[in-house]
Amino acid sequence: MVMVAPALEGAAVTALRAVLHRVRQAAEKSGRRADDVRVVAVSKTKPISLIHQVYDAGYRCFGENYVQEIIDKAPQLPEDIEWHFVGHLQSNKVKSLLAAVPSLAMVEGVDNEKLANHLDRTVSTLGRKPLNVLVQVNTSGEESKSGVDPSCCVELVKHVKLGCPNLQFSGLMTIGMPDYSSTPENFRTLSNCRTEVCKALGMAENQCELSMGMSSDFEQAIEMGSTN
């Protein structure tokens, strides 16, 4: 998964099309299909009118970083939008998020068992279909950054996959350095985590997404295996 922020209103559609073209080129360069890479248009702080503009151009996958913002926006926008919540989610906001956004497609990401358990129980209580989640890994080693330590990644994935029947483990994610850029080492660490997870759980690697890369470094992330 690749996360990009739409530009100013009026230029948003043009900018997104340019990004999609670059995604296609990066995928082909690495011997993959462009369809194997999902681009999430991060719409945080962007007005409803801009999201409508991108939606009207045919795009459906949007991401938000703040619970209150997605709760406010989602009811004002078409129901077929595929919403992704990206970043640290506090357990005490899980119920309000899931109840207010029925079309929430994925939470990126889960970084501890408490949050996984809370999501699992809330999905069950609300009678929702299983919720897709990515496990967030702290690949940069920064204390201020959310995410499980790479050495604990397999155990958390096991808990989500085997102990949370209302969650669908979809893969791993990482957020880079403070400027949201990542380094090849960050990407490589996440790729190594996927190898370990798939070996431990008997999964094919194509069943485990890698979400890494932002507007500034997504081409490198795609070349190193990012699918989202």
GROMACS .gro file of N, CA and C in nm, residues 4 21 23 28 38 56 69 82 108 117 119 125 141 151 154 166 168 199 204 209 220-221 224-225 227:
model
   75
    4VAL      N    1  -0.071   0.856  -0.035
    4VAL     CA    2  -0.037   0.985  -0.092
    4VAL      C    3  -0.145   1.086  -0.055
   21HIS      N    4   0.020   0.699  -1.237
   21HIS     CA    5   0.110   0.670  -1.350
   21HIS      C    6   0.248   0.632  -1.298
   23VAL      N    7   0.314   0.506  -1.006
   23VAL     CA    8   0.299   0.374  -0.942
   23VAL      C    9   0.310   0.264  -1.047
   28GLU      N   10   0.605  -0.182  -1.282
   28GLU     CA   11   0.658  -0.250  -1.402
   28GLU      C   12   0.809  -0.263  -1.394
   38ARG      N   13  -0.196  -0.099  -0.419
   38ARG     CA   14  -0.313  -0.015  -0.388
   38ARG      C   15  -0.265   0.121  -0.337
   56ASP      N   16  -1.550   1.174  -0.779
   56ASP     CA   17  -1.620   1.188  -0.907
   56ASP      C   18  -1.533   1.148  -1.025
   69GLU      N   19  -1.209   1.327   1.263
   69GLU     CA   20  -1.220   1.376   1.126
   69GLU      C   21  -1.291   1.275   1.037
   82GLU      N   22  -1.407   0.333   0.020
   82GLU     CA   23  -1.332   0.235   0.100
   82GLU      C   24  -1.240   0.313   0.193
  108GLU      N   25  -0.504   0.052   0.984
  108GLU     CA   26  -0.359   0.044   0.969
  108GLU      C   27  -0.296   0.135   1.073
  117ASN      N   28  -0.766  -0.691   2.067
  117ASN     CA   29  -0.879  -0.750   2.140
  117ASN      C   30  -1.000  -0.655   2.138
  119LEU      N   31  -1.072  -0.419   1.916
  119LEU     CA   32  -1.130  -0.419   1.781
  119LEU      C   33  -1.212  -0.545   1.757
  125THR      N   34  -1.963  -0.715   1.855
  125THR     CA   35  -2.077  -0.649   1.918
  125THR      C   36  -2.164  -0.575   1.816
  141GLY      N   37   1.295   0.223   1.498
  141GLY     CA   38   1.349   0.216   1.633
  141GLY      C   39   1.330   0.342   1.715
  151SER      N   40   1.114  -0.768   1.661
  151SER     CA   41   1.137  -0.898   1.727
  151SER      C   42   1.008  -0.956   1.785
  154VAL      N   43   0.603  -1.138   1.502
  154VAL     CA   44   0.540  -1.268   1.478
  154VAL      C   45   0.437  -1.300   1.585
  166ASN      N   46  -1.276  -1.201   1.463
  166ASN     CA   47  -1.349  -1.096   1.392
  166ASN      C   48  -1.256  -0.998   1.320
  168GLN      N   49  -0.940  -0.972   1.027
  168GLN     CA   50  -0.876  -1.038   0.915
  168GLN      C   51  -0.734  -0.982   0.902
  199LYS      N   52   0.661  -1.762   0.736
  199LYS     CA   53   0.722  -1.890   0.772
  199LYS      C   54   0.659  -1.947   0.897
  204ALA      N   55   0.159  -1.792   0.238
  204ALA     CA   56   0.233  -1.747   0.121
  204ALA      C   57   0.257  -1.598   0.135
  209GLU      N   58   0.021  -0.839   0.288
  209GLU     CA   59   0.052  -0.711   0.227
  209GLU      C   60   0.166  -0.641   0.301
  220GLN      N   61   1.041   0.393  -0.443
  220GLN     CA   62   1.141   0.303  -0.383
  220GLN      C   63   1.072   0.193  -0.303
  221ALA      N   64   0.964   0.230  -0.232
  221ALA     CA   65   0.892   0.130  -0.153
  221ALA      C   66   0.832   0.021  -0.242
  224MET      N   67   1.077  -0.220  -0.354
  224MET     CA   68   1.121  -0.309  -0.247
  224MET      C   69   1.008  -0.395  -0.191
  225GLY      N   70   0.891  -0.394  -0.263
  225GLY     CA   71   0.787  -0.490  -0.229
  225GLY      C   72   0.658  -0.436  -0.176
  227THR      N   73   0.292  -0.324  -0.136
  227THR     CA   74   0.170  -0.357  -0.211
  227THR      C   75   0.058  -0.258  -0.182
   0.00000   0.00000   0.00000
